[in-house]
DNA sequence: CTATATTGGTCAAACGTTTGACCTAGGGAG
DNA sequence: CTCCCTAGGTCAAACGTTTGACCAATATAG
């Protein structure tokens, strides 16, 4: 049974004053003699008084809580985003109410409702991959609850968001592959209708263009393709592929497997760059070159942004595009004289 | 600015009844005519009424919230624990208030206070590695807030906990190594004064005993040893080590690296088993045998246990020891005729 | 026809805190 | 001495909800 915690009225009764006086003594609102103030404070300390945030919330209509919706925790990326968010919110004295959508839009909608019901002061959310409904997002905005989207956004709805600069990230990777002399660069695209998929593909195309290399349809594959493995194999054997840039690190590992089967040496015959900088990249052999999205910073930045919005509703609608970092490791061949 | 949400009194005023009637109509507490009931319900729906849990909490002295303290999120293990917890609590209609200790006891103490202040209905916590203070744990227990420790515990304080059966987990791994004929089995221990370190070591010893193999001091190393890498190298070269069981998967990868340097073939010359079943284990080559601790189940079990305690304070103090699963992969040599 | 039970509701307190309005006693100015 | 100011407090409302006590009207039993 939860023990009753001592309240401001308990102190008031013990000292023959009113709760108001105790409140003012504790919060420094004047109107209380120095003597009484000290008396109250010392008794409060002695009894281990701790204010009840629930009562405060009810009155103030703010909960010092921010809601977070993430698709899942198991990818390293989201763990880092979460850590980044936590680092900021905990310092600012906010609690974190966390929900998972499991990449399922219905759960996402449910979570949104839950958070709204809980009267969180703001919401950070990564919308699920498959998203075609936006009523719940609209509802959040209508409710006046500050909202910042993280990592993914949709053009269907005008919200502030913080994302990684996928275009530049992809561009830098493919640009690098070109620089070290790759002539046939394979790209494996991510899930459809995700802005990240689109932007990374654009970055790939732009880098090719910069180096006056043609875009070859047959070198662009889709991760959702059930025959993906077959098609990669085909690419590697028929099209003299000497470079690969994949939507994710895990897709890069698929290439590792096939290369090993086909006795293709990485990086001597094939340079590979993945995306996301999962920790596994540095443990696998050869260590995988990849694009780091600074997820911790992304989380921290979203949280800072949201806190700003909470404290000043007039803060401008903004879009933050976070720089990526190209991590070159053993999976890219080394050239002596770099162009 | 957060929009005022419509309250039970708003409905009451609109319909010329008292808030009590509305409350009873909505919660089915009788004492309201069918006609009025329908009227109230339909207006509530129309206005999008949603009860304010904060007001309820204040009255009921329960928040439908459970507090969670984890050391960090970035290890896959804790992500899975978190996912397991979330799967249970969300179904049961509880919110999750999450804090990180960063393996730092002071932060852990601060988090505990925060959760207590927030009046959570129960706490799930993984205490940090270095722990010598228990006043905060005691304070939780004194407050009457149900508490369940997860993954780690301390004998200094009598709390219920859910852990993985490290002894059996380690035993099964080393037992397997013995069965496939390993004669000199290296063990790398984990951080000092962690119960998991101790129990896995005990499992190692017990398995050796079962197979009548002597415990060789020189084959037991400490992960915290600054000269660890040197010592592993020494073991591998001098002591005819043909099996290795490590406290973590990552330590196993250290062995992979050294084996590769020393041209020792895994698994032909050296069979390796790690611990934790990090996803990377299946991506690395050769895929790593390891001990799966069922972290998702651990989280789920802790959450179920805590919910029981919350609903019935008389529930017995118990200790749950979760079964592990030995995952045999490519890093263990295959023998035709198994003893 | 009276006593009683039932139905359908109202009232007010309670949860813990904050805060504006109000009160009172004492001190200083005129 | 009266008037006003101020320091130091009290009172009550408010936040949104639940709930036990109460009450009036109607129906039922005897």
XYZ file of C-alpha atoms (C1' of nucleotides) in Angstrom:
738
model
C 0.000 0.000 0.000
C 1.415 3.354 -0.991
C 2.132 5.433 2.057
C 0.465 8.808 2.189
C 3.089 11.424 1.584
C 3.094 14.521 3.650
C 1.392 17.505 2.100
C 1.510 21.216 2.399
C -1.580 21.104 4.589
C 0.082 18.728 7.008
C 2.800 21.285 7.527
C 0.239 24.050 7.784
C -1.706 22.228 10.461
C 1.373 21.376 12.448
C 2.416 25.013 12.489
C -1.007 26.561 12.906
C -0.877 28.460 9.669
C -2.764 28.127 6.414
C -1.628 26.157 3.404
C -1.259 29.400 1.490
C 1.369 30.618 3.894
C 3.290 27.396 3.609
C 3.124 27.551 -0.141
C 4.405 31.100 -0.181
C 7.144 30.315 2.301
C 8.350 27.437 0.172
C 8.109 29.239 -3.122
C 9.348 32.599 -1.924
C 6.238 34.517 -2.807
C 6.783 37.135 -0.076
C 4.051 37.863 2.473
C 5.621 35.753 5.157
C 7.854 36.837 8.023
C 11.419 35.657 8.048
C 10.829 33.793 11.265
C 7.848 31.809 10.007
C 9.565 31.194 6.724
C 12.525 29.517 8.384
C 10.254 27.621 10.701
C 8.241 26.281 7.777
C 11.216 25.434 5.662
C 12.924 23.553 8.415
C 9.825 21.541 9.254
C 9.305 20.766 5.596
C 12.826 19.489 5.321
C 12.497 17.506 8.520
C 9.325 15.798 7.362
C 10.775 15.199 3.936
C 8.114 17.192 2.184
C 8.085 16.928 -1.587
C 5.580 18.884 -3.630
C 3.019 16.893 -5.543
C 3.500 17.602 -9.228
C 0.097 16.179 -10.023
C -1.693 18.839 -8.058
C 0.483 21.449 -9.706
C -0.274 20.054 -13.125
C -3.974 20.178 -12.542
C -3.779 23.810 -11.664
C -1.155 24.948 -14.124
C -2.372 22.909 -17.073
C 1.159 21.790 -17.805
C 2.729 18.559 -16.782
C 6.473 18.996 -17.279
C 6.207 15.905 -19.388
C 6.973 15.418 -23.010
C 5.640 12.533 -25.039
C 7.756 10.493 -27.379
C 6.639 8.152 -30.117
C 9.277 5.961 -31.695
C 8.785 3.115 -34.136
C 11.004 0.807 -32.091
C 14.068 0.763 -29.870
C 16.053 -2.079 -31.251
C 17.825 -0.317 -34.041
C 20.840 1.402 -32.664
C 19.805 4.554 -34.418
C 16.674 5.080 -32.339
C 18.437 4.195 -29.121
C 20.809 7.023 -29.818
C 18.018 9.399 -30.741
C 16.334 8.502 -27.484
C 19.552 9.039 -25.542
C 19.975 12.435 -27.171
C 16.452 13.467 -26.306
C 16.802 12.248 -22.759
C 20.015 14.163 -22.252
C 18.244 17.436 -22.959
C 14.844 16.878 -21.397
C 16.147 15.523 -18.125
C 18.358 18.563 -17.708
C 15.398 20.820 -18.371
C 13.365 19.064 -15.719
C 10.989 17.286 -18.039
C 9.810 13.726 -17.806
C 9.636 11.487 -20.833
C 6.521 9.496 -21.623
C 7.462 6.889 -24.178
C 5.317 4.956 -26.636
C 6.211 2.553 -29.420
C 4.408 2.339 -32.700
C 6.147 -0.795 -34.000
C 6.011 0.861 -37.405
C 2.284 0.358 -37.232
C 0.152 3.340 -37.976
C -2.777 2.228 -35.866
C -0.581 1.914 -32.837
C 0.856 5.294 -33.671
C -2.608 6.787 -33.650
C -3.395 5.122 -30.356
C -0.174 6.404 -28.849
C -0.915 9.904 -30.008
C -4.247 9.805 -28.254
C -2.671 8.442 -25.117
C -0.146 11.242 -25.019
C -2.768 13.866 -25.686
C -4.885 12.399 -22.906
C -1.911 12.507 -20.594
C -1.711 16.247 -21.282
C 1.947 16.156 -22.225
C 3.443 19.581 -22.832
C 4.821 18.588 -26.203
C 5.309 15.636 -28.502
C 8.297 14.280 -30.362
C 7.446 11.651 -32.909
C 8.932 9.563 -35.648
C 5.997 8.664 -37.834
C 5.792 5.088 -38.972
C 7.005 3.983 -42.377
C 3.637 3.263 -43.822
C 1.699 6.422 -43.311
C -1.267 7.638 -45.192
C -3.410 9.006 -42.408
C -2.696 12.329 -40.814
C -5.791 13.070 -38.789
C -3.988 12.224 -35.590
C -1.158 14.591 -36.417
C -3.685 17.239 -37.256
C -5.404 16.569 -33.958
C -2.175 17.163 -32.084
C -1.701 20.455 -33.855
C -5.323 21.452 -33.273
C -4.946 20.735 -29.594
C -2.183 23.312 -29.483
C 0.347 20.790 -28.249
C 3.755 21.630 -29.685
C 4.965 18.902 -32.003
C 8.275 18.180 -33.641
C 8.767 15.294 -36.021
C 12.037 13.432 -35.865
C 13.927 11.659 -38.635
C 10.923 11.326 -40.921
C 8.356 13.778 -42.158
C 5.586 14.004 -44.637
C 4.836 16.705 -47.110
C 1.148 16.112 -46.553
C 1.204 18.037 -43.353
C 2.980 21.174 -42.267
C 4.895 20.490 -39.089
C 8.359 21.393 -37.934
C 10.806 18.540 -38.119
C 14.400 17.581 -37.601
C 15.886 15.195 -40.079
C 19.225 14.086 -41.296
C 20.425 15.510 -44.574
C 19.947 12.353 -46.563
C 20.667 13.993 -49.833
C 24.078 15.261 -48.793
C 24.798 12.084 -46.892
C 24.169 9.924 -49.912
C 25.903 12.395 -52.165
C 29.059 12.371 -50.078
C 29.169 8.579 -50.082
C 28.702 8.145 -53.813
C 30.963 11.099 -54.527
C 33.647 9.321 -52.550
C 33.132 6.091 -54.472
C 33.538 8.021 -57.696
C 36.662 9.700 -56.447
C 38.361 6.415 -55.671
C 37.624 5.345 -59.188
C 34.479 3.248 -59.077
C 32.828 3.116 -62.462
C 29.735 0.995 -61.868
C 28.069 1.867 -58.650
C 25.191 -0.238 -57.414
C 22.509 1.349 -55.280
C 19.977 -0.503 -53.177
C 17.040 1.711 -52.361
C 15.056 1.650 -49.126
C 11.347 1.142 -48.506
C 9.015 2.957 -50.827
C 7.352 6.246 -50.046
C 9.840 7.157 -47.338
C 11.386 10.552 -47.799
C 14.758 9.162 -46.763
C 14.649 6.611 -49.550
C 13.886 9.294 -52.053
C 16.520 11.734 -50.853
C 19.312 9.192 -50.691
C 18.478 8.114 -54.206
C 18.610 11.749 -55.297
C 22.009 12.120 -53.665
C 23.208 9.050 -55.534
C 22.012 10.456 -58.846
C 23.483 13.864 -58.203
C 26.913 12.438 -57.402
C 26.872 10.409 -60.604
C 25.933 13.518 -62.536
C 28.758 15.475 -60.968
C 31.210 12.902 -62.220
C 29.574 12.647 -65.624
C 28.575 9.088 -65.061
C 25.367 7.751 -66.572
C 22.577 6.522 -64.339
C 22.142 2.857 -65.181
C 18.674 1.540 -64.374
C 19.937 -1.996 -63.915
C 22.214 -0.883 -61.081
C 19.377 0.454 -58.953
C 17.578 -2.169 -56.863
C 14.790 -2.067 -54.325
C 15.188 -3.551 -50.872
C 11.565 -4.643 -50.848
C 12.073 -6.708 -53.984
C 11.473 -10.353 -53.093
C 14.107 -11.317 -55.639
C 16.613 -8.863 -54.228
C 19.336 -11.388 -53.490
C 19.118 -12.819 -56.977
C 19.299 -9.404 -58.518
C 22.313 -8.364 -56.484
C 24.055 -11.521 -57.574
C 23.243 -10.718 -61.159
C 24.600 -7.204 -60.787
C 27.825 -8.378 -59.227
C 28.480 -11.007 -61.882
C 27.277 -9.338 -65.065
C 27.714 -5.633 -64.703
C 31.274 -5.210 -63.474
C 30.038 -3.517 -60.357
C 32.985 -2.091 -58.461
C 31.148 0.074 -55.964
C 27.999 -0.176 -53.918
C 26.000 2.261 -51.864
C 23.120 0.873 -49.864
C 20.206 2.396 -48.032
C 21.239 0.669 -44.804
C 24.192 -1.085 -43.257
C 22.250 -4.307 -43.163
C 21.759 -4.212 -46.904
C 25.499 -3.734 -47.216
C 25.990 -6.935 -45.256
C 23.854 -8.740 -47.788
C 26.388 -7.626 -50.353
C 29.185 -8.865 -48.099
C 27.617 -12.302 -48.030
C 27.158 -12.510 -51.758
C 30.627 -11.151 -52.437
C 32.050 -13.822 -50.195
C 30.073 -16.508 -52.041
C 31.177 -15.170 -55.394
C 34.785 -14.815 -54.268
C 34.730 -11.118 -54.911
C 37.230 -9.315 -52.729
C 36.113 -6.342 -50.666
C 37.554 -3.742 -50.990
C 40.025 -4.752 -53.715
C 37.368 -5.500 -56.324
C 34.338 -3.919 -54.745
C 34.028 -0.889 -52.484
C 30.977 -0.747 -50.254
C 29.375 2.059 -48.304
C 26.355 1.519 -46.085
C 24.158 3.907 -44.166
C 23.478 4.511 -40.477
C 26.775 3.589 -38.853
C 25.390 0.748 -36.808
C 28.018 -0.310 -34.271
C 28.279 -3.629 -35.994
C 30.001 -1.807 -38.863
C 33.231 -1.637 -36.928
C 33.121 -5.246 -35.785
C 32.494 -6.870 -39.081
C 35.385 -7.664 -41.355
C 36.265 -5.744 -43.379
C 34.925 -2.877 -41.311
C 32.166 -1.120 -43.195
C 32.314 2.414 -44.520
C 29.057 4.130 -43.813
C 27.250 7.395 -43.318
C 26.796 8.529 -39.745
C 23.599 10.457 -39.154
C 24.490 11.762 -35.707
C 21.375 10.326 -34.124
C 22.291 11.535 -30.656
C 22.554 15.064 -31.951
C 19.320 14.599 -33.835
C 17.534 13.651 -30.656
C 19.113 16.475 -28.709
C 18.287 18.998 -31.393
C 14.658 17.887 -31.626
C 14.306 18.108 -27.876
C 15.828 21.577 -27.740
C 13.598 22.689 -30.543
C 10.502 21.321 -28.856
C 11.375 22.946 -25.547
C 11.717 26.245 -27.355
C 8.300 25.803 -28.876
C 6.829 24.944 -25.516
C 8.248 28.008 -23.869
C 7.510 30.310 -26.737
C 4.571 29.297 -28.908
C 5.522 31.999 -31.381
C 8.747 30.270 -32.316
C 8.937 30.045 -36.084
C 8.052 26.889 -37.969
C 11.373 25.565 -38.962
C 13.030 22.603 -40.541
C 16.372 21.375 -39.360
C 18.579 19.403 -41.610
C 21.380 17.739 -39.725
C 24.801 17.242 -41.283
C 25.950 13.676 -41.816
C 29.448 12.323 -41.420
C 31.030 9.999 -43.939
C 32.903 7.260 -42.109
C 35.478 5.685 -44.359
C 36.651 2.275 -43.186
C 38.173 -0.837 -44.677
C 35.371 -1.604 -47.123
C 36.594 1.087 -49.522
C 39.703 0.594 -51.568
C 42.543 2.958 -50.939
C 43.995 4.917 -53.815
C 47.439 6.448 -53.610
C 46.840 9.546 -55.686
C 43.448 10.897 -54.962
C 42.009 13.086 -57.708
C -0.994 27.878 -26.437
C -2.625 24.684 -25.312
C -6.313 24.736 -26.020
C -8.585 24.151 -23.073
C -10.043 20.718 -23.394
C -13.648 20.183 -22.638
C -14.407 18.917 -19.175
C -17.118 17.044 -17.443
C -18.492 20.313 -16.099
C -18.779 21.730 -19.583
C -21.039 18.854 -20.480
C -22.929 19.225 -17.225
C -23.587 22.903 -17.847
C -24.666 22.343 -21.410
C -27.185 19.750 -20.309
C -28.355 21.440 -17.114
C -27.228 18.646 -14.874
C -24.494 18.350 -12.288
C -20.995 17.042 -12.929
C -21.734 14.060 -10.719
C -24.495 12.952 -13.023
C -22.247 13.239 -16.023
C -19.557 11.273 -14.277
C -21.979 8.521 -13.361
C -23.447 8.436 -16.829
C -20.012 8.049 -18.363
C -18.728 5.513 -15.879
C -21.920 3.541 -15.560
C -22.385 4.114 -11.863
C -26.172 3.806 -12.062
C -28.381 6.527 -10.675
C -29.096 8.030 -14.049
C -32.040 7.503 -16.332
C -31.487 5.784 -19.609
C -32.627 8.849 -21.448
C -30.207 11.223 -19.766
C -27.447 8.699 -20.017
C -27.723 8.487 -23.772
C -28.037 12.221 -24.034
C -24.873 12.732 -22.019
C -22.906 10.077 -23.812
C -23.797 11.393 -27.206
C -22.900 14.953 -26.295
C -19.636 13.785 -24.791
C -18.785 11.974 -27.973
C -19.800 14.902 -30.083
C -17.634 17.322 -28.137
C -14.771 14.860 -28.095
C -14.662 14.655 -24.346
C -11.699 12.803 -22.898
C -11.348 12.396 -19.160
C -8.432 14.129 -17.507
C -6.219 11.477 -15.962
C -4.454 14.073 -13.870
C -7.574 14.910 -11.946
C -8.237 11.224 -11.508
C -4.723 10.653 -10.254
C -5.007 13.365 -7.681
C -8.096 11.796 -6.268
C -7.184 8.165 -6.583
C -3.558 8.487 -5.549
C -2.498 6.331 -8.443
C -1.205 7.509 -11.751
C -1.384 4.517 -14.071
C 2.263 5.167 -14.643
C 5.218 2.994 -13.978
C 8.745 4.290 -13.689
C 11.678 2.668 -15.393
C 15.355 3.169 -14.698
C 17.778 1.676 -17.177
C 21.532 2.161 -17.354
C 21.400 2.938 -21.061
C 19.543 2.092 -24.246
C 22.325 1.484 -26.681
C 23.073 -2.115 -25.909
C 20.665 -4.258 -27.796
C 19.950 -6.123 -24.606
C 18.298 -3.184 -22.860
C 16.382 -2.197 -25.954
C 14.815 -5.605 -25.909
C 14.123 -5.459 -22.197
C 12.446 -2.116 -22.754
C 10.408 -3.502 -25.636
C 9.307 -6.404 -23.476
C 8.241 -4.117 -20.676
C 6.429 -1.822 -23.033
C 4.525 -4.691 -24.605
C 2.990 -5.574 -21.243
C 2.457 -2.173 -19.675
C 0.860 -0.613 -22.706
C -1.646 -3.439 -22.881
C -2.456 -2.981 -19.217
C -3.094 0.702 -19.735
C -0.001 1.973 -17.980
C 2.297 4.742 -19.093
C 6.046 4.392 -18.937
C 8.187 7.100 -17.376
C 11.745 6.437 -18.407
C 15.017 7.563 -16.840
C 18.612 6.715 -17.663
C 21.316 6.270 -15.099
C 24.230 6.017 -17.528
C 25.661 3.433 -15.155
C 26.141 6.293 -12.729
C 24.856 5.785 -9.248
C 24.264 9.450 -8.535
C 22.070 9.760 -11.582
C 20.308 6.612 -10.504
C 19.554 8.173 -7.132
C 18.301 11.329 -8.772
C 16.094 9.317 -11.117
C 14.650 7.385 -8.227
C 13.656 10.610 -6.513
C 12.147 11.930 -9.699
C 10.014 8.847 -10.119
C 8.927 8.889 -6.507
C 7.995 12.548 -6.859
C 6.008 11.731 -9.952
C 4.005 9.298 -7.834
C 4.505 6.401 -10.189
C 2.560 3.296 -9.215
C 5.611 1.088 -9.372
C 9.249 1.055 -10.375
C 11.308 -1.240 -12.556
C 15.021 -0.677 -12.286
C 18.324 -2.074 -13.382
C 20.766 -0.813 -10.793
C 24.032 0.565 -12.077
C 27.179 -1.513 -12.174
C 29.005 0.320 -9.461
C 26.647 0.292 -6.569
C 27.437 0.664 -2.939
C 24.609 2.880 -1.775
C 21.148 1.542 -1.179
C 19.396 4.317 0.685
C 17.450 5.261 -2.421
C 16.280 1.702 -2.917
C 15.301 1.571 0.711
C 13.446 4.831 0.288
C 11.425 3.370 -2.551
C 10.498 0.401 -0.426
C 9.660 2.619 2.546
C 7.385 4.693 0.369
C 5.398 1.582 -0.329
C 5.979 1.847 -4.062
C 6.226 -1.639 -5.538
C 9.669 -2.280 -6.940
C 11.137 -4.986 -9.102
C 14.788 -5.104 -10.028
C 15.671 -6.261 -13.507
C 18.750 -8.098 -14.731
C 20.901 -7.135 -11.751
C 20.372 -7.330 -8.022
C 22.267 -6.912 -4.846
C 22.345 -9.138 -1.824
C 22.598 -6.054 0.342
C 18.938 -5.389 0.025
C 15.922 -7.598 -0.045
C 13.885 -6.845 -3.120
C 12.161 -8.996 -5.672
C 14.011 -9.263 -8.934
C 13.999 -10.906 -12.310
C 17.306 -12.019 -13.703
C 18.669 -14.333 -16.282
C 20.032 -17.638 -15.084
C 23.663 -16.791 -15.661
C 24.912 -19.890 -13.976
C 22.988 -22.246 -16.205
C 23.634 -20.076 -19.235
C 27.367 -20.229 -18.744
C 27.220 -23.853 -17.768
C 25.392 -24.826 -20.936
C 27.923 -23.005 -23.071
C 31.008 -24.491 -21.477
C 29.352 -27.876 -21.243
C 28.821 -27.715 -24.982
C 32.439 -26.785 -25.609
C 33.508 -29.782 -23.555
C 31.161 -32.047 -25.433
C 32.627 -31.104 -28.798
C 36.006 -31.982 -27.415
C 37.626 -28.734 -26.296
C 40.353 -29.406 -23.801
C 41.627 -25.938 -22.899
C 38.819 -23.497 -22.504
C 39.605 -19.847 -22.024
C 37.209 -17.684 -20.037
C 37.134 -13.909 -20.029
C 35.312 -12.606 -16.998
C 33.163 -9.494 -16.868
C 33.366 -6.412 -14.654
C 34.092 -7.017 -11.021
C 31.453 -7.132 -8.305
C 28.627 -7.786 -10.730
C 26.556 -10.804 -9.839
C 26.409 -11.793 -13.492
C 30.180 -11.950 -13.687
C 30.321 -14.161 -10.653
C 27.560 -16.511 -11.741
C 28.861 -17.000 -15.254
C 32.247 -17.808 -13.821
C 30.638 -20.321 -11.492
C 28.871 -21.915 -14.445
C 32.174 -22.170 -16.254
C 33.783 -23.871 -13.284
C 30.911 -26.245 -12.762
C 30.945 -27.375 -16.373
C 34.670 -28.086 -16.173
C 34.107 -30.063 -13.002
C 31.367 -32.083 -14.645
C 33.801 -33.114 -17.359
C 36.610 -33.734 -14.922
C 38.677 -30.969 -16.344
C 40.987 -28.970 -14.120
C 40.425 -25.254 -13.634
C 43.529 -23.574 -14.983
C 44.147 -20.142 -13.480
C 46.034 -18.958 -16.523
C 42.996 -19.513 -18.720
C 40.810 -17.120 -16.756
C 41.188 -13.453 -17.693
C 39.501 -10.255 -16.595
C 37.900 -7.900 -19.102
C 38.968 -4.914 -17.048
C 42.605 -5.909 -17.282
C 44.452 -3.183 -19.220
C 46.723 -5.841 -20.655
C 43.805 -8.011 -21.711
C 44.691 -8.138 -25.383
C 48.254 -9.175 -24.616
C 47.080 -11.846 -22.257
C 44.612 -13.293 -24.720
C 47.354 -13.448 -27.295
C 49.533 -15.271 -24.815
C 46.806 -17.747 -24.049
C 46.121 -18.463 -27.666
C 49.766 -19.040 -28.523
C 51.120 -20.788 -25.449
C 48.334 -22.772 -23.895
C 46.832 -24.701 -26.771
C 43.516 -23.041 -26.211
C 40.871 -24.709 -28.368
C 37.759 -23.218 -26.818
C 36.705 -19.870 -25.465
C 33.747 -18.657 -23.492
C 33.490 -14.926 -22.928
C 31.393 -12.743 -20.688
C 30.061 -10.805 -23.690
C 29.817 -11.059 -27.435
C 32.081 -8.071 -27.799
C 34.836 -9.827 -25.891
C 34.375 -12.730 -28.251
C 35.019 -10.389 -31.148
C 38.313 -9.433 -29.556
C 39.209 -13.063 -29.778
C 38.100 -13.111 -33.423
C 40.500 -10.279 -34.176
C 43.449 -11.894 -32.453
C 42.719 -15.273 -33.987
C 42.702 -13.665 -37.393
C 46.046 -11.983 -36.674
C 47.536 -15.224 -35.400
C 46.115 -17.207 -38.303
C 44.140 -19.392 -35.978
C 41.088 -20.809 -37.725
C 37.667 -20.433 -36.115
C 36.053 -22.894 -35.611
C 38.500 -25.504 -36.901
C 41.170 -24.772 -34.308
C 39.223 -22.676 -31.848
C 35.562 -22.792 -30.870
C 34.130 -19.589 -29.449
C 30.952 -18.872 -27.515
C 29.969 -15.362 -26.472
C 27.147 -14.067 -24.323
C 24.086 -11.903 -24.955
C 23.207 -12.762 -28.545
C 23.730 -9.274 -29.896
C 22.303 -9.115 -33.415
C 25.780 -8.549 -34.750
C 26.522 -12.185 -33.873
C 24.669 -13.373 -36.923
C 26.239 -10.848 -39.267
C 29.839 -11.405 -38.382
C 31.745 -14.195 -40.051
C 31.891 -16.860 -38.814
C 28.578 -16.285 -37.084
C 29.049 -16.361 -33.356
C 27.644 -18.964 -31.003
C 26.301 -17.282 -27.955
C 23.906 -17.446 -25.038
C 20.572 -15.768 -25.514
C 19.140 -14.282 -22.344
C 15.660 -13.676 -23.681
C 15.728 -10.006 -22.807
C 12.285 -9.364 -24.239
C 10.865 -12.054 -22.005
C 12.825 -10.658 -19.099
C 11.249 -7.265 -19.578
C 7.810 -8.727 -20.029
C 8.169 -10.912 -16.971
C 9.358 -8.037 -14.789
C 6.463 -5.915 -15.949
C 3.916 -8.640 -15.284
C 5.427 -9.233 -11.887
C 5.324 -5.541 -11.023
C 1.728 -5.208 -12.153
C 0.833 -8.107 -9.892
C 2.512 -6.400 -6.983
C 0.703 -3.175 -7.748
C -2.673 -4.836 -7.828
C -2.023 -7.066 -4.866
C 0.494 -5.721 -2.347
C 0.461 -9.074 -0.587
C 2.064 -10.834 -3.516
C 4.977 -12.849 -2.225
C 8.536 -11.641 -2.511
C 9.908 -13.716 -5.248
C 12.921 -14.144 -7.407
C 12.604 -15.107 -11.022
C 15.399 -16.786 -12.799
C 14.889 -16.799 -16.520
C 16.065 -19.686 -18.680
C 18.729 -18.934 -21.263
C 19.015 -20.374 -24.740
C 22.262 -21.624 -26.164
C 22.582 -20.498 -29.776
C 25.047 -22.660 -31.619
C 26.358 -21.072 -34.805
C 29.397 -21.322 -37.026
C 31.972 -20.412 -34.406
C 31.818 -23.890 -32.876
C 33.363 -26.838 -34.607
C 31.072 -29.609 -35.667
C 31.761 -33.135 -34.507
C 30.269 -36.124 -36.280
C 29.891 -38.464 -33.376
C 28.782 -36.537 -30.373
C 29.539 -38.197 -27.030
C -54.058 5.488 3.038
C -49.693 5.242 5.186
C -45.088 3.430 5.439
C -41.308 2.031 2.676
C -38.433 1.161 -1.182
C -36.697 2.659 -5.507
C -35.372 5.791 -9.031
C -32.997 9.723 -10.486
C -30.904 12.971 -9.285
C -28.193 17.044 -6.378
C -24.662 18.672 -2.964
C -20.433 18.975 -1.056
C -16.155 17.205 0.185
C -11.953 15.509 -1.187
C -7.273 15.131 -3.671
C -2.739 19.088 -3.136
C -1.470 23.264 -4.687
C -1.507 28.217 -6.131
C -3.137 32.856 -6.127
C -5.934 36.991 -6.118
C -8.823 39.251 -2.872
C -9.393 40.430 1.522
C -8.402 41.446 6.474
C -5.993 43.239 10.640
C -2.695 45.234 13.558
C 0.858 48.315 13.964
C 3.589 52.339 12.494
C 4.302 56.776 10.421
C 2.687 61.154 8.564
C -0.116 65.004 8.908
C -5.975 61.746 17.010
C -7.144 60.298 12.467
C -5.825 58.563 8.003
C -3.254 55.722 5.236
C 0.213 52.399 4.251
C 2.343 48.083 4.756
C 3.800 43.730 6.522
C 1.995 39.438 7.462
C -1.170 36.794 7.134
C -6.120 34.324 6.081
C -9.938 32.930 2.882
C -11.797 30.977 -0.913
C -11.777 29.686 -5.508
C -9.859 27.085 -8.942
C -8.021 22.884 -11.585
C -11.322 18.054 -13.101
C -13.011 14.188 -11.203
C -15.254 10.832 -7.989
C -18.269 9.471 -4.342
C -20.833 9.152 -0.067
C -24.633 11.533 1.906
C -28.737 13.423 1.128
C -33.369 14.511 -1.009
C -37.719 14.533 -3.683
C -40.882 12.133 -6.240
C -42.926 8.094 -7.571
C -44.113 3.317 -7.161
C -45.035 -0.554 -4.243
C -46.542 -3.231 -0.304
C -49.447 -3.934 3.436
